[in-house]
XYZ file of C-alpha atoms in Angstrom:
142
model
C 28.818 46.517 34.450
C 27.988 45.624 38.018
C 27.641 41.859 37.818
C 24.932 39.743 36.207
C 21.419 41.172 36.133
C 19.172 38.603 37.775
C 15.718 38.112 36.307
C 14.354 35.775 38.958
C 15.861 33.031 41.095
C 19.061 31.714 39.523
C 18.223 32.945 36.004
C 20.130 36.026 34.871
C 20.770 37.947 31.645
C 23.838 36.540 29.855
C 26.214 39.369 28.911
C 27.088 37.572 25.641
C 23.475 37.790 24.400
C 23.087 41.518 25.087
C 23.666 43.871 22.140
C 24.553 47.456 23.083
C 24.243 50.498 20.816
C 25.245 54.024 21.724
C 24.169 57.320 20.204
C 24.015 60.998 21.036
C 21.393 61.790 23.615
C 19.019 64.719 23.494
C 18.948 64.959 27.278
C 21.016 66.995 29.751
C 24.734 67.515 29.278
C 25.465 71.086 28.220
C 28.344 71.456 25.749
C 29.319 67.870 26.496
C 26.108 66.530 24.890
C 27.325 67.102 21.326
C 30.523 65.100 21.747
C 29.563 61.949 23.632
C 27.342 58.982 22.878
C 25.490 58.783 26.171
C 22.140 57.335 24.982
C 22.055 53.556 25.322
C 19.980 51.078 23.353
C 20.018 47.542 24.708
C 18.745 44.638 22.592
C 18.024 41.104 23.727
C 17.051 38.330 21.295
C 14.223 36.755 23.257
C 13.172 34.332 20.509
C 16.610 32.679 20.178
C 17.942 32.831 23.740
C 19.028 29.732 25.630
C 19.253 31.554 28.979
C 15.554 31.307 29.822
C 13.632 28.114 30.572
C 11.304 27.157 27.698
C 8.130 27.893 29.700
C 9.378 31.377 30.642
C 10.424 32.080 27.058
C 6.983 31.130 25.701
C 5.268 33.245 28.350
C 7.519 36.266 27.651
C 7.091 36.009 23.867
C 3.329 35.949 24.337
C 3.183 38.867 26.800
C 5.729 41.088 25.039
C 4.424 40.429 21.508
C 3.608 44.125 21.004
C 7.148 45.223 21.957
C 9.103 42.672 19.947
C 10.597 43.323 16.519
C 11.659 40.026 14.984
C 11.776 38.355 18.406
C 14.124 41.038 19.792
C 13.169 43.246 22.738
C 14.754 46.718 22.861
C 15.196 49.030 25.859
C 16.439 52.621 25.606
C 17.914 54.832 28.346
C 19.040 58.448 28.105
C 18.131 59.996 31.470
C 21.674 60.365 32.746
C 24.604 62.365 31.442
C 26.992 59.440 31.622
C 26.892 56.445 29.329
C 27.801 54.170 32.224
C 24.735 55.131 34.271
C 22.522 54.806 31.209
C 23.934 51.305 30.637
C 23.058 50.384 34.222
C 19.559 51.845 33.849
C 18.907 50.000 30.578
C 20.101 46.657 31.967
C 17.999 47.002 35.131
C 14.979 48.037 33.057
C 15.379 45.013 30.747
C 15.758 42.630 33.702
C 12.603 44.071 35.317
C 10.679 43.822 32.046
C 11.665 40.174 31.601
C 10.923 39.379 35.256
C 7.407 40.775 34.869
C 6.858 39.046 31.511
C 8.013 35.643 32.760
C 6.111 35.734 36.064
C 3.584 32.931 36.510
C -0.041 33.889 35.934
C -2.012 34.745 39.075
C -4.101 32.005 40.641
C -7.718 32.135 39.512
C -10.085 33.756 41.980
C -12.247 31.303 43.857
C -15.813 32.647 43.865
C -17.321 32.952 47.331
C -20.856 33.541 48.551
C -21.947 36.333 50.847
C -22.955 34.783 54.185
C -26.685 34.978 54.847
C -26.116 36.621 58.248
C -24.384 39.622 56.661
C -27.300 40.250 54.314
C -29.827 39.885 57.124
C -27.885 42.301 59.333
C -27.704 44.837 56.491
C -31.490 44.684 55.975
C -32.115 44.914 59.744
C -29.903 48.028 60.049
C -31.551 49.519 56.986
C -35.021 49.030 58.503
C -33.839 50.531 61.804
C -32.427 53.586 60.004
C -35.700 54.024 58.090
C -37.671 53.904 61.370
C -35.335 56.532 62.892
C -35.874 58.829 59.936
C -39.623 58.208 59.893
C -39.741 59.248 63.553
C -38.238 62.638 62.630
C -41.124 63.710 60.408
C -43.217 66.485 61.955
C -46.644 65.049 61.080
C -47.728 64.239 64.645
C -46.755 67.577 66.168
C -50.159 69.153 65.522
């Protein structure tokens, strides 16, 4: 693998906590597809990991609740013909998923008021447009 997969900052996925499973892929590969285990399934025990700070872990467990099976998140990759590239893809995908799940919530929106001048200008322009259109009517052309 190409080094540790960083989630965010100095936190990265520990290789010891990643469980890899390989199987035959249904994707591209020609005659080679029947003989090699190129599909990759990567599992990460989110509930029992020590690699993530407690706050991040809570946040991720809450946000990924629909994807977890017994506290374990699973990512599958079978796009490439080679197992190595599928391993890379799965690891990057898992790191991105965890980065998104552990991100802090967005700051709440501060409600603002529309300035009075903007509303007045809108009404003034609206009145002006109405006068322009009223002047186009052919009533006075007798």
